[in-house]
XYZ file of C-alpha atoms in Angstrom:
521
model
C 189.204 41.290 -26.325
C 190.790 44.602 -27.227
C 188.420 45.093 -30.166
C 185.568 45.349 -27.641
C 187.297 48.136 -25.738
C 185.759 51.586 -25.589
C 188.246 53.835 -27.359
C 187.251 57.490 -27.088
C 190.276 58.948 -28.871
C 192.704 57.743 -31.521
C 196.208 59.246 -31.770
C 196.563 61.703 -34.630
C 197.980 60.022 -37.705
C 197.101 56.493 -36.551
C 194.187 54.493 -37.956
C 191.708 52.888 -35.601
C 192.672 49.443 -36.873
C 196.369 50.059 -36.216
C 195.633 51.480 -32.793
C 193.499 48.491 -31.776
C 196.223 46.154 -32.986
C 198.787 48.085 -30.929
C 196.546 47.907 -27.852
C 196.392 44.121 -28.216
C 200.183 44.012 -28.262
C 200.389 46.340 -25.246
C 198.061 44.007 -23.348
C 200.389 41.103 -24.087
C 203.305 43.103 -22.681
C 201.899 44.669 -19.498
C 198.657 42.756 -18.965
C 195.144 43.863 -19.865
C 194.614 45.395 -16.398
C 197.547 47.760 -17.039
C 196.144 49.066 -20.328
C 193.495 51.692 -19.599
C 191.032 52.919 -22.222
C 187.541 54.395 -22.222
C 186.262 57.650 -20.775
C 185.546 56.271 -17.302
C 189.015 54.834 -16.706
C 190.810 57.748 -18.338
C 188.928 60.606 -16.666
C 191.609 61.068 -13.943
C 194.161 61.594 -16.728
C 192.149 64.255 -18.591
C 192.077 67.024 -16.007
C 194.494 69.888 -16.542
C 194.863 73.318 -14.958
C 195.826 74.981 -18.251
C 193.531 77.486 -20.034
C 192.658 74.962 -22.701
C 189.982 72.443 -23.570
C 191.004 69.299 -21.718
C 189.751 67.114 -24.549
C 192.446 68.575 -26.801
C 195.013 67.081 -24.428
C 193.110 63.865 -23.687
C 195.063 60.641 -23.876
C 193.929 57.749 -26.052
C 195.135 55.114 -23.576
C 197.305 54.718 -20.501
C 199.975 52.045 -20.100
C 201.293 51.105 -16.658
C 204.493 49.075 -17.086
C 206.272 47.339 -14.219
C 209.795 46.955 -15.621
C 212.383 48.404 -17.972
C 211.954 45.353 -20.186
C 208.275 46.170 -20.613
C 209.134 49.744 -21.599
C 211.542 48.372 -24.203
C 208.799 46.188 -25.627
C 206.318 49.094 -25.609
C 208.526 51.384 -27.716
C 209.117 48.599 -30.249
C 205.352 48.241 -30.709
C 205.024 52.026 -30.963
C 207.574 52.092 -33.777
C 205.768 49.304 -35.598
C 202.351 50.990 -35.482
C 203.395 54.661 -35.344
C 201.803 55.180 -31.923
C 203.233 58.148 -29.920
C 203.754 57.747 -26.150
C 204.065 60.464 -23.506
C 205.931 59.250 -20.366
C 204.996 60.616 -16.945
C 206.380 59.751 -13.524
C 203.526 60.457 -11.098
C 201.612 63.094 -13.114
C 201.525 65.560 -10.217
C 203.174 68.479 -11.985
C 199.989 70.532 -11.677
C 201.151 73.993 -12.739
C 203.090 72.556 -15.684
C 200.496 70.258 -17.230
C 199.869 67.167 -15.017
C 199.331 64.026 -17.130
C 198.439 66.063 -20.210
C 200.292 64.931 -23.307
C 201.313 67.082 -26.222
C 198.918 68.858 -28.545
C 201.493 70.191 -30.965
C 201.213 70.097 -34.732
C 198.879 67.152 -35.129
C 200.132 65.048 -32.226
C 197.005 64.916 -30.087
C 195.786 61.938 -28.089
C 199.104 60.278 -27.431
C 199.310 57.211 -25.217
C 200.439 58.088 -21.685
C 202.968 55.850 -19.951
C 202.190 56.071 -16.241
C 205.071 54.792 -14.085
C 203.062 54.339 -10.900
C 203.954 50.609 -10.782
C 207.661 51.240 -11.342
C 208.084 52.679 -7.870
C 210.973 50.771 -6.350
C 213.727 52.335 -4.283
C 216.459 50.154 -5.714
C 219.326 51.201 -3.487
C 220.279 53.746 -0.835
C 223.921 53.987 0.244
C 223.848 55.595 3.684
C 227.612 56.156 3.733
C 227.881 57.832 0.337
C 224.477 59.537 0.483
C 223.209 58.163 -2.838
C 219.947 56.655 -4.002
C 218.860 54.779 -7.132
C 215.156 55.183 -7.909
C 212.522 54.234 -10.440
C 210.356 57.072 -11.826
C 207.201 56.144 -9.886
C 208.830 56.691 -6.483
C 207.356 59.702 -4.668
C 209.153 62.135 -2.383
C 207.046 60.917 0.525
C 207.973 57.319 -0.227
C 211.675 58.145 -0.226
C 211.449 60.128 3.011
C 209.468 57.323 4.660
C 212.102 54.807 3.560
C 214.923 56.852 5.078
C 213.034 57.294 8.342
C 211.980 53.632 8.550
C 215.578 52.512 8.072
C 217.025 55.191 10.372
C 219.207 56.611 7.600
C 220.373 60.144 8.510
C 219.921 61.668 5.046
C 217.655 64.509 3.911
C 215.734 64.743 0.639
C 215.450 68.025 -1.248
C 211.922 68.466 -2.564
C 209.803 71.076 -4.358
C 206.574 72.487 -2.941
C 203.984 71.030 -2.809
C 205.905 67.796 -2.955
C 204.785 64.685 -1.122
C 202.968 63.136 -4.093
C 205.477 64.257 -6.747
C 208.377 62.194 -8.107
C 212.093 62.953 -7.518
C 212.857 61.485 -10.950
C 210.141 63.479 -12.715
C 211.008 66.718 -10.959
C 214.708 66.325 -11.716
C 214.033 65.520 -15.380
C 212.061 68.764 -15.624
C 214.956 70.538 -13.869
C 212.878 71.475 -10.856
C 214.324 73.025 -7.726
C 214.000 72.636 -3.967
C 214.827 74.497 -0.796
C 217.724 72.678 0.914
C 221.428 73.113 0.069
C 220.831 70.291 -2.436
C 218.006 72.269 -4.034
C 219.454 72.395 -7.560
C 218.068 68.951 -8.269
C 219.678 68.171 -11.603
C 223.060 69.148 -10.158
C 222.489 66.417 -7.548
C 221.559 63.792 -10.152
C 224.119 61.091 -10.981
C 223.509 58.352 -13.538
C 220.463 57.445 -15.631
C 219.037 54.358 -17.251
C 217.261 55.375 -20.458
C 215.165 53.336 -22.877
C 215.814 54.755 -26.326
C 213.211 54.863 -29.072
C 214.652 51.761 -30.774
C 214.393 49.760 -27.543
C 218.068 49.955 -26.583
C 218.885 50.626 -22.933
C 221.510 53.287 -22.229
C 223.132 53.551 -18.831
C 224.876 56.908 -18.754
C 228.417 57.660 -17.513
C 229.820 54.931 -15.223
C 226.658 52.875 -15.690
C 228.055 51.767 -19.041
C 230.963 49.959 -17.359
C 230.163 46.356 -16.500
C 230.570 45.743 -12.761
C 231.118 49.436 -11.923
C 230.272 50.504 -8.371
C 230.574 54.233 -9.105
C 227.440 54.816 -11.220
C 225.876 57.001 -8.526
C 229.022 58.862 -7.459
C 230.800 60.016 -10.655
C 228.644 61.965 -13.085
C 230.887 62.220 -16.112
C 232.309 58.871 -17.226
C 234.203 59.102 -20.536
C 233.308 61.076 -23.632
C 230.380 63.493 -24.020
C 228.137 63.991 -20.995
C 224.717 62.686 -22.046
C 222.441 62.942 -19.007
C 221.473 66.528 -19.768
C 219.928 65.762 -23.157
C 217.309 63.581 -21.465
C 216.022 66.439 -19.283
C 213.077 68.494 -20.581
C 213.307 66.489 -23.801
C 211.744 63.621 -25.733
C 214.916 61.781 -26.701
C 214.371 58.752 -24.465
C 212.430 57.360 -21.516
C 214.228 57.394 -18.162
C 213.543 54.248 -16.138
C 216.125 54.654 -13.359
C 217.959 57.639 -11.887
C 220.639 58.159 -9.279
C 220.420 61.039 -6.801
C 222.671 62.512 -4.148
C 221.062 62.992 -0.727
C 222.164 65.488 1.906
C 223.686 64.258 5.206
C 221.545 65.401 8.117
C 223.417 68.305 9.755
C 224.052 68.466 13.505
C 222.361 71.878 13.652
C 219.675 73.540 11.556
C 218.420 77.116 11.965
C 215.599 78.344 9.721
C 214.759 82.041 9.839
C 212.376 84.596 8.376
C 212.876 88.296 7.555
C 209.857 90.529 7.011
C 210.101 93.653 4.858
C 207.208 96.145 4.673
C 207.522 97.791 1.253
C 207.431 96.487 -2.315
C 210.519 98.564 -3.167
C 212.549 96.769 -0.484
C 213.121 93.842 -2.835
C 216.102 95.554 -4.502
C 218.044 95.949 -1.276
C 217.044 92.491 -0.020
C 218.477 90.680 -3.034
C 221.702 92.666 -2.974
C 222.095 91.958 0.748
C 221.467 88.214 0.454
C 223.393 87.473 -2.744
C 226.913 87.752 -1.225
C 225.837 85.540 1.677
C 224.500 82.970 -0.763
C 227.558 83.066 -3.032
C 229.900 82.693 -0.054
C 227.816 79.728 1.140
C 227.097 81.454 4.454
C 223.511 80.681 3.516
C 223.848 77.377 1.641
C 220.248 76.904 0.500
C 218.086 78.722 -2.028
C 216.757 81.949 -0.496
C 213.049 82.595 -1.064
C 211.556 86.088 -1.324
C 207.789 85.534 -1.200
C 205.423 88.392 -2.015
C 202.472 89.037 0.293
C 200.085 87.601 -2.314
C 202.108 84.392 -2.344
C 202.119 84.167 1.443
C 198.415 84.763 1.915
C 196.913 81.742 0.091
C 198.699 79.356 2.436
C 196.684 80.601 5.394
C 193.637 82.681 4.342
C 191.025 82.871 1.550
C 191.157 85.797 -0.881
C 187.520 86.592 -0.094
C 188.491 87.686 3.411
C 189.795 90.945 1.940
C 188.443 91.060 -1.609
C 185.669 89.145 -3.327
C 185.247 91.167 -6.507
C 186.272 90.606 -10.084
C 189.670 91.478 -11.471
C 192.948 91.924 -9.651
C 192.965 92.533 -5.904
C 193.131 96.319 -5.291
C 196.211 97.840 -3.698
C 194.304 99.093 -0.652
C 192.955 95.588 0.023
C 196.480 94.165 -0.198
C 197.791 96.770 2.243
C 194.958 96.084 4.681
C 195.650 92.355 4.451
C 199.354 92.874 5.124
C 198.633 94.995 8.190
C 195.976 92.756 9.713
C 197.649 89.418 8.927
C 201.226 90.475 9.676
C 202.613 89.761 6.195
C 205.503 91.704 4.787
C 205.409 93.022 1.248
C 208.320 90.613 0.889
C 208.877 87.647 3.175
C 212.355 86.127 3.130
C 213.054 82.514 4.100
C 216.472 80.895 4.449
C 218.346 78.616 6.826
C 221.743 77.818 8.284
C 223.193 74.309 8.442
C 226.255 72.705 10.033
C 227.694 72.259 13.490
C 226.304 74.435 16.296
C 229.537 76.432 16.191
C 229.283 77.037 12.448
C 225.650 78.050 12.716
C 226.409 80.507 15.525
C 229.167 82.200 13.517
C 227.053 82.412 10.364
C 224.026 83.652 12.302
C 226.034 86.662 13.463
C 227.067 87.366 9.859
C 223.425 87.245 8.733
C 222.056 89.417 11.561
C 224.863 91.943 11.092
C 223.952 92.202 7.402
C 220.289 92.846 8.245
C 221.303 95.513 10.788
C 223.507 97.258 8.222
C 220.614 97.297 5.788
C 218.584 99.230 8.351
C 215.277 97.586 7.513
C 213.633 94.219 7.962
C 212.546 92.294 11.052
C 214.229 88.931 11.575
C 212.566 85.992 13.335
C 213.704 82.495 14.291
C 211.942 79.198 14.919
C 211.968 79.911 18.654
C 209.742 82.923 17.990
C 207.588 81.553 15.156
C 207.708 77.771 15.460
C 204.287 76.249 14.870
C 202.918 79.336 13.087
C 202.032 79.291 9.407
C 203.373 79.930 6.869
C 206.739 79.856 8.694
C 206.164 76.286 9.807
C 205.818 74.859 6.320
C 208.748 76.908 5.020
C 210.947 75.600 7.847
C 209.890 72.058 6.969
C 210.662 72.555 3.260
C 214.184 73.761 3.969
C 214.970 70.462 5.712
C 213.196 68.365 3.086
C 209.948 68.008 5.048
C 206.881 66.837 3.208
C 203.777 69.035 3.082
C 200.983 70.142 0.773
C 200.604 73.624 2.274
C 201.243 75.405 -0.997
C 198.094 73.894 -2.485
C 196.475 76.830 -0.726
C 197.355 78.795 -3.858
C 194.691 76.838 -5.743
C 192.021 77.949 -3.289
C 192.938 81.622 -3.654
C 190.620 82.357 -6.575
C 189.028 78.939 -7.038
C 187.936 77.439 -10.322
C 190.861 75.077 -10.802
C 193.039 77.141 -13.151
C 196.782 77.520 -12.600
C 199.883 78.113 -14.701
C 203.428 78.641 -13.524
C 205.297 81.451 -15.253
C 208.941 81.243 -14.227
C 211.440 83.567 -15.931
C 215.090 83.382 -14.908
C 217.491 86.263 -14.452
C 220.646 87.270 -12.606
C 220.593 87.653 -8.836
C 220.727 91.451 -8.778
C 218.245 93.648 -6.980
C 217.782 95.942 -9.964
C 216.320 93.054 -11.944
C 213.582 92.439 -9.402
C 211.946 95.840 -9.725
C 211.875 95.533 -13.512
C 210.429 92.037 -13.513
C 207.944 92.573 -10.687
C 206.573 95.763 -12.229
C 206.274 94.230 -15.700
C 204.622 91.057 -14.440
C 202.182 92.941 -12.223
C 201.141 95.290 -15.025
C 200.424 92.432 -17.423
C 198.657 90.269 -14.843
C 196.502 93.126 -13.557
C 195.640 94.184 -17.107
C 194.000 90.787 -17.645
C 192.387 90.764 -14.208
C 194.826 88.540 -12.297
C 196.837 88.928 -9.104
C 200.610 88.989 -8.875
C 201.208 85.827 -6.807
C 204.960 85.564 -7.047
C 208.202 84.725 -5.332
C 211.877 84.875 -6.166
C 214.110 81.877 -5.477
C 217.773 82.870 -5.430
C 220.335 80.234 -6.332
C 224.082 80.743 -6.401
C 223.965 83.520 -9.008
C 220.546 83.251 -10.617
C 216.968 84.027 -9.650
C 213.953 81.947 -10.538
C 210.998 84.328 -10.584
C 208.057 81.998 -9.983
C 204.552 83.376 -10.584
C 201.358 81.369 -10.284
C 198.790 82.679 -12.748
C 195.594 81.655 -10.961
C 192.286 81.788 -12.815
C 188.791 80.330 -12.840
C 188.752 77.574 -15.434
C 184.986 77.202 -15.051
C 184.592 80.766 -16.398
C 185.012 80.986 -20.180
C 186.095 84.626 -20.188
C 188.562 84.136 -17.347
C 190.049 81.140 -19.140
C 190.392 83.075 -22.404
C 192.028 85.967 -20.557
C 194.430 83.613 -18.780
C 195.635 82.213 -22.104
C 196.138 85.704 -23.527
C 197.885 86.833 -20.332
C 200.331 83.924 -20.356
C 201.152 84.487 -24.008
C 201.775 88.192 -23.370
C 203.955 87.465 -20.331
C 206.152 85.128 -22.372
C 206.462 87.580 -25.259
C 207.010 90.775 -23.265
C 209.602 89.145 -21.019
C 211.358 87.733 -24.099
C 211.635 91.231 -25.582
C 213.615 92.237 -22.499
C 215.914 89.209 -22.613
C 214.062 87.074 -20.072
C 212.773 83.564 -20.712
C 211.151 80.900 -18.575
C 212.938 77.672 -17.682
C 209.798 75.491 -17.672
C 206.272 75.784 -18.993
C 203.071 73.812 -19.442
C 202.158 71.862 -22.575
C 200.045 74.625 -24.108
C 202.962 77.081 -24.403
C 205.970 74.871 -25.168
C 206.326 76.036 -28.766
C 206.170 79.714 -27.818
C 208.774 79.253 -25.090
C 211.036 77.204 -27.371
C 210.961 80.085 -29.871
C 212.388 82.382 -27.175
C 215.628 80.391 -27.274
C 216.246 80.953 -30.967
C 216.241 78.912 -34.177
C 219.680 77.356 -33.696
C 218.699 75.638 -30.450
C 215.478 74.432 -32.056
C 217.367 73.004 -35.049
C 219.887 71.211 -32.832
C 217.095 69.712 -30.752
C 215.337 68.597 -33.930
C 218.562 67.034 -35.225
C 218.999 65.048 -32.021
C 215.349 63.991 -32.126
C 215.603 62.668 -35.666
C 218.799 60.789 -34.864
C 217.531 59.162 -31.669
C 213.827 58.821 -32.523
C 213.414 58.877 -36.322
C 209.776 57.778 -36.138
C 208.940 60.440 -33.551
C 207.193 58.066 -31.156
C 208.406 59.511 -27.817
C 206.417 62.576 -26.676
C 206.315 64.538 -29.952
C 205.852 68.207 -29.101
C 207.553 68.035 -25.705
C 209.563 71.239 -25.129
C 208.702 72.342 -28.656
C 210.544 69.368 -30.186
C 208.343 67.824 -32.850
C 208.546 64.445 -34.521
């Protein structure tokens, strides 16, 4: 019986009696074995990498539905008993919060919906290059499906990626490294369970008998898919994606630059090539301290407290062969197209007068080139987990401000970030990812969560990064649960009011992920 369950936490604002009654109803919907409670069964869902007490973000229960109909029934029970639910796809978004649910304004201990059992690949159209997926599908699962069925399509994935979800990553507006790397741009059609239990199929999905749900994004009237990304307005149970046709030729390459100041010239050289689609994928500029964790431990060159000294970084670069900046990109198309574009790229590097360029023929099999080459064709790997070994202690937060793709911006951002990180005793482990006209500046703030002082400093450092970058007109495009309110404030009161208006209209009882992206109940 549910009343005999061990219940360690009760959602804020819900009585124990109401919660136990809701659990009994959840059991009737998904089966008792798919309702998890008690410390022992919930321990895997408690762990976070944020600088916060994990118990503050601990879930009260986990539900594992197997169908859209079960999700509909779950939200109806939640409305009846006032129980908040926090949906997750696979819960592998480590630097942005993992399974942790919101802790905003009295909304602790929400019930997590874990979609691991809704992991069906519903359809892949090999001719049109489309897929329809449930949220529990992983990148590795999708790649394995394509390979097993000899379908010549590539999947764009983040890094590390194999255990993450294409649906979850796209809903958080994540990015990848192939020409299809702007993942939300390559999304087409959603099925969404609304807070009242209704099921919305966006765009062409609303037309009975339509065969164009995964090919035409817009439909008729307002475009709605976007409001269900980084929000708490509904629960996505199906999503369509566009997949990239496998090209006849693929040429990954690497350019090594020796000096920190080179970043300005590198960006200004690569931007025209990216905008003209000579280089069709996102170009990565990885700093030496981002490169190193993939292949070596930090202790090899520095084992002291605080940020890694400049002389140790320079020695590491020299002995390991890292550039200050390490550029990764690729060419795709027919052999003839690749040959023409390769000449354009190499001529641009020659005109710059700095930088050594290498191809797969010269570096194939060597790390970290090997894992970068795999990423740019949608290859699965966990190489980037090396970042978490760099300092040890299990603490990590992604700080990812966005700016324009101009070299002048990089010096400003890199200097500011390094000063703040070093002030609090942390390394600048960063990279720039250049899209068509924007740059995602991705920094992993790595700290020792087992050390109380380090954890306190990491929280203060993250808060200062957000605030100081905001003062200069920069804001992050994603963040972990502990900083969602602060980041939402960066975007101004009007955006917050509009989001709140939509929330109250679509979810008047505030039962879906209150606090997500700074949007309360």
